[in-house]
Every structure is written in C-alpha cells, then in structure tokens.
Backbone as a chain_set.jsonl record, in Angstrom:
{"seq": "XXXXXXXXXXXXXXXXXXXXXXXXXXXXXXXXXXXXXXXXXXXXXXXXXXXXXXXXXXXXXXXXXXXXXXXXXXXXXXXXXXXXXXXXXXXXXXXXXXXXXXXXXXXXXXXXXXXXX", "coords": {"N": [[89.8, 125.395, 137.741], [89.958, 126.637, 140.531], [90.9, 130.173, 142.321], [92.905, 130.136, 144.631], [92.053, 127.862, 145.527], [92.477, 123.733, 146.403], [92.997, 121.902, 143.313], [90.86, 119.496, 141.726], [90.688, 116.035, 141.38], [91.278, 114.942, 139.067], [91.885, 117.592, 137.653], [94.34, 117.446, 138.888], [95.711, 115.356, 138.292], [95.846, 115.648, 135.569], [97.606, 117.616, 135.406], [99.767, 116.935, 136.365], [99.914, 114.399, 134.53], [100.006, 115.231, 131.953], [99.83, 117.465, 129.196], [98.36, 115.306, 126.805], [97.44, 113.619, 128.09], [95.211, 114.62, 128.808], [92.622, 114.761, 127.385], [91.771, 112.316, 127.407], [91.167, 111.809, 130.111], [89.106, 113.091, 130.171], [87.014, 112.58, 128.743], [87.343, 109.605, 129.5], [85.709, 110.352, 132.353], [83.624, 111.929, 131.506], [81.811, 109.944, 130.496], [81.24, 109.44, 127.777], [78.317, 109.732, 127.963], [77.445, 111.994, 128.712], [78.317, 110.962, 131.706], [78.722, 108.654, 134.244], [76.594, 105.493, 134.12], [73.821, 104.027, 135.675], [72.305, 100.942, 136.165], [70.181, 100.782, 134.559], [70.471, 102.63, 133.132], [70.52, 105.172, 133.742], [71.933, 108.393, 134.422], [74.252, 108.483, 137.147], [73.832, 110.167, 139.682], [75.318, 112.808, 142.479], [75.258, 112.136, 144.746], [75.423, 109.157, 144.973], [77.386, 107.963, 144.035], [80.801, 106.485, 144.677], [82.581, 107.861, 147.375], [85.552, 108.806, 147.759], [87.906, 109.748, 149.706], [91.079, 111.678, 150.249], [94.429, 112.408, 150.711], [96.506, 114.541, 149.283], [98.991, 115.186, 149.78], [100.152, 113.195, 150.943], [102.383, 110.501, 149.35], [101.708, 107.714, 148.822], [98.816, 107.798, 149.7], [98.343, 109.653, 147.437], [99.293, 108.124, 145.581], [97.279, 105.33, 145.449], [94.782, 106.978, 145.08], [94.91, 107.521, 142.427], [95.332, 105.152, 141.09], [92.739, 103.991, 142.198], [91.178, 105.954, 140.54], [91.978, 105.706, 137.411], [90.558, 103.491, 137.05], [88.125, 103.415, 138.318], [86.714, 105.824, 138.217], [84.454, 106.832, 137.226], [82.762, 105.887, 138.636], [83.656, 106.822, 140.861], [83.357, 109.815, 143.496], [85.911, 112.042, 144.28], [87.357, 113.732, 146.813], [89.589, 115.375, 148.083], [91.629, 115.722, 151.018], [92.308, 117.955, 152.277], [90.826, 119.977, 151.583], [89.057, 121.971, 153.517], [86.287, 122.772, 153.1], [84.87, 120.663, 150.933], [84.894, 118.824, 152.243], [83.456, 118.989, 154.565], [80.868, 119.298, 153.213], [80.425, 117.175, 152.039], [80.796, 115.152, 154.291], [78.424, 115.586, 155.132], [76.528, 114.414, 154.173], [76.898, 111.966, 155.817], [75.31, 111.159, 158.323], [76.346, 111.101, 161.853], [78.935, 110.547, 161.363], [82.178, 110.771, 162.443], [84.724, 113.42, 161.417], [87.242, 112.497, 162.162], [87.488, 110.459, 161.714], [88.217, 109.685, 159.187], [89.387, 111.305, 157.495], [92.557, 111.992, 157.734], [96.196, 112.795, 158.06], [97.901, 111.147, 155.099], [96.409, 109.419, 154.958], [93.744, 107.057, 152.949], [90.514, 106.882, 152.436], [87.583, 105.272, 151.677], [83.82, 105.899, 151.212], [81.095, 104.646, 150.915], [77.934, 104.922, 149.049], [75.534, 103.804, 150.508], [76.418, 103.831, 153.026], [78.942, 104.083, 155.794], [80.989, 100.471, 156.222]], "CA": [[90.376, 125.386, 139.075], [89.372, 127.903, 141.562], [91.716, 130.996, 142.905], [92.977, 129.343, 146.411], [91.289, 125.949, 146.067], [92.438, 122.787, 145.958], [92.917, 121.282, 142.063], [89.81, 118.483, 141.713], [91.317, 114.794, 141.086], [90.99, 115.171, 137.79], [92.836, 118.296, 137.139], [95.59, 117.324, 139.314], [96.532, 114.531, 137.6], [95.695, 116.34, 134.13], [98.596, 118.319, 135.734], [100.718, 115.64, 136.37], [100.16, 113.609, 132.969], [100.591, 116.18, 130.717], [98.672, 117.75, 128.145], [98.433, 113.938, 125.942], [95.985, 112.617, 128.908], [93.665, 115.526, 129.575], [91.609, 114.327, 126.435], [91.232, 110.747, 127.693], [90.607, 111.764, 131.638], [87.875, 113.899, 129.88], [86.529, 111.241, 127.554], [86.567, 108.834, 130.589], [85.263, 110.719, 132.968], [82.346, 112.141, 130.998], [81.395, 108.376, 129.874], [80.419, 109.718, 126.052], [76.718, 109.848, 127.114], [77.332, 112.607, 129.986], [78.677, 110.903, 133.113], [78.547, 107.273, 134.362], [74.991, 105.187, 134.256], [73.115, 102.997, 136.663], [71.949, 99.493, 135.313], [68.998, 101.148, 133.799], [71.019, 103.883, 131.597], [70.284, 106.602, 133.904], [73.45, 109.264, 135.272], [73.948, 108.666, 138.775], [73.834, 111.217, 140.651], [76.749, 112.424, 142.948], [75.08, 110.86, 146.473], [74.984, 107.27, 144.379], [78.959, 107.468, 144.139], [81.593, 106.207, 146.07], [83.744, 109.073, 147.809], [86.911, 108.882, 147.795], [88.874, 110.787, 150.394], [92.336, 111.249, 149.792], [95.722, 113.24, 150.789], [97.446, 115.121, 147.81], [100.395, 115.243, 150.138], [101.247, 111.975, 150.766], [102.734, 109.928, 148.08], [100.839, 106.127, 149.238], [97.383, 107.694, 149.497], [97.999, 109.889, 145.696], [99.314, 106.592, 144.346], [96.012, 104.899, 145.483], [94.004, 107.473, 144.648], [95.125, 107.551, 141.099], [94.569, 103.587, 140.885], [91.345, 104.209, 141.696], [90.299, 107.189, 139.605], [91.942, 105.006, 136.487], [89.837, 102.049, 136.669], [86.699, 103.395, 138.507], [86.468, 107.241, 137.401], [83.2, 107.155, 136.619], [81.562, 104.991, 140.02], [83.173, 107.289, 142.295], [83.969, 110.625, 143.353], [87.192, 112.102, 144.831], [87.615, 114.708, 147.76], [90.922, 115.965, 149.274], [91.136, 116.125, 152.543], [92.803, 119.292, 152.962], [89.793, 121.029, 150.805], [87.917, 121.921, 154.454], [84.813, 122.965, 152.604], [84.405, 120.084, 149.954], [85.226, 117.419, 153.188], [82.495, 118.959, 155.538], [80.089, 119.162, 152.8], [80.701, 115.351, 151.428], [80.595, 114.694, 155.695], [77.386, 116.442, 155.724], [75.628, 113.235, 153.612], [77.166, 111.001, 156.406], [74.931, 111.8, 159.727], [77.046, 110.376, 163.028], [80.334, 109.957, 160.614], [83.27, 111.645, 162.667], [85.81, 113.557, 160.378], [88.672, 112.248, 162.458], [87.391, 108.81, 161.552], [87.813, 109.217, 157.572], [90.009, 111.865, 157.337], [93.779, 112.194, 158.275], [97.124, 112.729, 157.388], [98.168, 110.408, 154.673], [94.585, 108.362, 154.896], [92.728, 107.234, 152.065], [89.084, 105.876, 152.678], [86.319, 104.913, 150.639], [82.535, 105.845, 151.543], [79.783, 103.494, 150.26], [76.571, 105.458, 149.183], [75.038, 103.264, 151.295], [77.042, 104.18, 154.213], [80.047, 103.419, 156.541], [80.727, 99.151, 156.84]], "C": [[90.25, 126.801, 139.668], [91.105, 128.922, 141.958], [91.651, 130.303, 144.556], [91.781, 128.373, 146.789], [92.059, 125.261, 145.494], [92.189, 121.967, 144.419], [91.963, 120.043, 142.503], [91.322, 117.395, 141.6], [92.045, 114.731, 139.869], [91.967, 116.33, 136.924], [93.855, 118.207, 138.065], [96.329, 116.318, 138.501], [96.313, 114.58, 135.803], [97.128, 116.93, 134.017], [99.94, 117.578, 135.229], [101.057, 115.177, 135.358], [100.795, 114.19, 132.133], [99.16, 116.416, 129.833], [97.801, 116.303, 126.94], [97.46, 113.509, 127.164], [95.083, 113.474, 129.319], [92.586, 115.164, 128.648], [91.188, 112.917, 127.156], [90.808, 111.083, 129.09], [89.374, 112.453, 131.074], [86.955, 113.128, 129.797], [86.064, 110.248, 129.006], [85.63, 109.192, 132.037], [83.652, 111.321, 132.875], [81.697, 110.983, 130.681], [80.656, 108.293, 128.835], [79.106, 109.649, 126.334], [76.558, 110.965, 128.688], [77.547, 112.459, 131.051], [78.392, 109.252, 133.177], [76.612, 106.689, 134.811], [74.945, 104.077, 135.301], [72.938, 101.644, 135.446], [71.136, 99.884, 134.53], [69.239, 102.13, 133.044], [70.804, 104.755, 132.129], [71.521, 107.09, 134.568], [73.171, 108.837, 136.825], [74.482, 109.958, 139.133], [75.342, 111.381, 141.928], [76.83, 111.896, 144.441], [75.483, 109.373, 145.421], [76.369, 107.143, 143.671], [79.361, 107.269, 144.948], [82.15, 107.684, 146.498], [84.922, 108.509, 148.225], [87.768, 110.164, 148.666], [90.266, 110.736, 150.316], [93.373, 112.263, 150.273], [96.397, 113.019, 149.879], [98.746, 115.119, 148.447], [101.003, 113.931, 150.662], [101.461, 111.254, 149.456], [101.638, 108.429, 148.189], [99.409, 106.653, 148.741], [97.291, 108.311, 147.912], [98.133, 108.741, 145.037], [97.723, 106.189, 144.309], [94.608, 105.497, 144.862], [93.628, 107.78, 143.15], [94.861, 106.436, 140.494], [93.005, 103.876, 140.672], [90.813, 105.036, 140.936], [90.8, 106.205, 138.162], [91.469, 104.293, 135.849], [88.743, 102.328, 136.982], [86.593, 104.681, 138.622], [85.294, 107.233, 137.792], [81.911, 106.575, 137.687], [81.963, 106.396, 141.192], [83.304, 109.158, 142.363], [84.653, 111.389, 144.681], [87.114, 113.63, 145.797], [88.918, 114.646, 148.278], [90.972, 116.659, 150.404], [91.385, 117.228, 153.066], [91.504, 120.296, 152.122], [88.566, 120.73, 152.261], [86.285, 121.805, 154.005], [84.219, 121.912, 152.061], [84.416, 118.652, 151.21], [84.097, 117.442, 154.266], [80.958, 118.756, 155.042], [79.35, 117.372, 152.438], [80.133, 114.483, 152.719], [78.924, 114.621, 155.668], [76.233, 114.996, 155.305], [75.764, 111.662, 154.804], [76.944, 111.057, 157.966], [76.097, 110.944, 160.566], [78.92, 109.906, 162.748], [81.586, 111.117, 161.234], [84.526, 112.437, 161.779], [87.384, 112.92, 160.516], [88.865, 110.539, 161.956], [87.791, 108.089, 159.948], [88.631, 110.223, 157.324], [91.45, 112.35, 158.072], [94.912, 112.368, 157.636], [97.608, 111.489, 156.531], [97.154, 108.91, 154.698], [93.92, 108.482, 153.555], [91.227, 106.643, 152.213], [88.655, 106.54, 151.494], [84.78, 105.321, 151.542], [81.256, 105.263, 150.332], [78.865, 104.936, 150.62], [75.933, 105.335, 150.288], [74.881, 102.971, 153.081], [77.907, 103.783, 154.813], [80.168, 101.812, 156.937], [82.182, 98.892, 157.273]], "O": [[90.486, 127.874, 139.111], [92.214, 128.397, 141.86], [90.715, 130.079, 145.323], [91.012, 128.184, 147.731], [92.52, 125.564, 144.394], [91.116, 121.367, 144.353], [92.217, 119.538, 143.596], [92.507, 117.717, 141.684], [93.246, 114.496, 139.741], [92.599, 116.101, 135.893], [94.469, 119.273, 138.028], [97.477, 116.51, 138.102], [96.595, 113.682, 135.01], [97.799, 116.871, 132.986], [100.714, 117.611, 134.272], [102.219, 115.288, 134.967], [101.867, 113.885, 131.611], [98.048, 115.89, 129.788], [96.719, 116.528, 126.398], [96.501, 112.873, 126.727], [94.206, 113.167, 130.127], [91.468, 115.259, 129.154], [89.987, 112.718, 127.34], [89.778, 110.45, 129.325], [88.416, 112.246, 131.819], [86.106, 112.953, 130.671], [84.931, 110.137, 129.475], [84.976, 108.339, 132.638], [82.767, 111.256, 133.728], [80.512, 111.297, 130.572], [79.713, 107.518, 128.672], [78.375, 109.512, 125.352], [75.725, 110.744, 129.567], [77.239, 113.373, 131.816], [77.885, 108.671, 132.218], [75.754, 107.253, 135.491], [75.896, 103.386, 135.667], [73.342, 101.523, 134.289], [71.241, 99.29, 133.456], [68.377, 102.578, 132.287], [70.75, 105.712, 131.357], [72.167, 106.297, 135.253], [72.119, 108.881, 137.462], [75.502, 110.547, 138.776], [76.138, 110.485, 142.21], [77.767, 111.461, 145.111], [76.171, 108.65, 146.142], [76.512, 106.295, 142.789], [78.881, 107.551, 146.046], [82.017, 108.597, 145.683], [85.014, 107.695, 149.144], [88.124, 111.254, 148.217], [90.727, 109.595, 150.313], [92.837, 113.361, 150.119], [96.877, 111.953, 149.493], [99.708, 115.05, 147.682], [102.212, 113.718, 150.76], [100.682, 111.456, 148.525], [100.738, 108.375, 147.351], [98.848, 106.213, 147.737], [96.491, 107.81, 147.121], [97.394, 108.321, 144.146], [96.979, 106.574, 143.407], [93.674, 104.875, 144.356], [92.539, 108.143, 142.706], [94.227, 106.463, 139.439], [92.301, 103.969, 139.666], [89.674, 104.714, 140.598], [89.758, 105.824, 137.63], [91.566, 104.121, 134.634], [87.888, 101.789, 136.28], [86.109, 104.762, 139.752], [85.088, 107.718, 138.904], [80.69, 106.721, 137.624], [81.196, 106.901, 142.012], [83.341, 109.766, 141.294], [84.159, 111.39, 145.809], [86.737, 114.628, 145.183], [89.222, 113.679, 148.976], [90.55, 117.77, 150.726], [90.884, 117.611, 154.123], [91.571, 121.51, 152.314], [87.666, 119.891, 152.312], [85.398, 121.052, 154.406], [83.04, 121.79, 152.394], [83.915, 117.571, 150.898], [83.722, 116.417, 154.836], [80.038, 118.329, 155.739], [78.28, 116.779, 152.574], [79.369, 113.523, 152.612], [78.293, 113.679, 156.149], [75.306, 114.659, 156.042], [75.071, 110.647, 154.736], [77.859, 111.027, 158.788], [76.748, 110.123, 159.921], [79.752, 109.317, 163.438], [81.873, 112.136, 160.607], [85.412, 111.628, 161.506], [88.295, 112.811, 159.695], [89.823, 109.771, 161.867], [87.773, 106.928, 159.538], [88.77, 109.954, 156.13], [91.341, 113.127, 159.021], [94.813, 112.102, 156.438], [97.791, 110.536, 157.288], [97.372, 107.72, 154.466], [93.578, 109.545, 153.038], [91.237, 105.462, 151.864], [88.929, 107.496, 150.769], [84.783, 104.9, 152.699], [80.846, 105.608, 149.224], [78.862, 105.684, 151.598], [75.678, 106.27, 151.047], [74.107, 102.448, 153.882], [77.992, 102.6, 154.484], [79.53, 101.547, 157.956], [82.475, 97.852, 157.863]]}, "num_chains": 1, "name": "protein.A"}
C-alpha cells in the first residue's frame, strides 16, 4: 500500500478480516497457477476483467463490493472511486464513458470488458 493512496480491495479487506484471511485472499486471488485463466488456460489480462467501481465510504456499496470480490476475485477487478488516478486511468479503456455516469457517491457499477450495456 502506497504512502497517500487508497488501500487496493484486497488489502482493505485483508485489513478488515484480520491477519487469518490474508493467506486465503492471497491464495484466491492468485488462482495457484498465477492469476485467473480464460477457457483455454491462459491469464487474462487486466482489460479482459470486469471493473468494479466502488465507494470505500459507503457501507451498501463496501458490502457489495466485498460479495463480489468473494465469489468472483479472480474475473474482475476493483477500483475505488475516490482513487482519482486509478478511476481516470480504468475510464481511459472506456472511450465516450462519462465519469459522472459510473462513478458517485455511494455507487457501485460493474464494467463489462466488452463495454457499457
């Protein structure tokens, strides 16, 4: 975790858990062969995840966001909306995609690889 950044998904709720789940968010998150695979066994890459946008300060969108990182870890990956840099960059893959449209107070969206439906 960076000096004045934003904790990832991952080490926030490493935080949270306790020391007893930072081995298993590891474990699942790495997917024992380096990261999550396509149908054909290869890593995807981090365009060919979902994104997950999320507010650490509301309670609704962390719940949600913690659902999802539990069960699908390894399909998507997680941005906080207050991390300007990591939200314009993530934007940057989504030509014509407004920030006000996907990012807000207490908002969680999803972005498809594939693009906004």
């Amino acid at each position: 975790c960076a000096i004045n950044a934003w904790p990832t998904l991952e080490e926030l709720f490493a935080m949270l858990s306790g020391p007893q789940h930072m081995d298993g968010a590891t474990a699942r998150t790495s997917g024992g062969g380096g990261g999550p695979e396509d149908g054909c066994g290869r890593p995807l890459e981090a365009s060919e995840r979902v994104v997950v946008l999320w507010d650490a300060l509301a309670p609704r969108s962390a719940a949600l966001a913690h659902a999802i990182w539990k069960d699908f870890s390894n399909l998507c990956r997680f941005v906080e909306g207050h991390d300007a840099a990591a939200v314009l960059a993530t934007l940057a893959g989504f030509p014509g995609l407004a920030p006000c449209k996907v990012v807000d107070a207490g908002i969680l969206s999803v972005l498809l690889p594939e693009g906004i439906y």
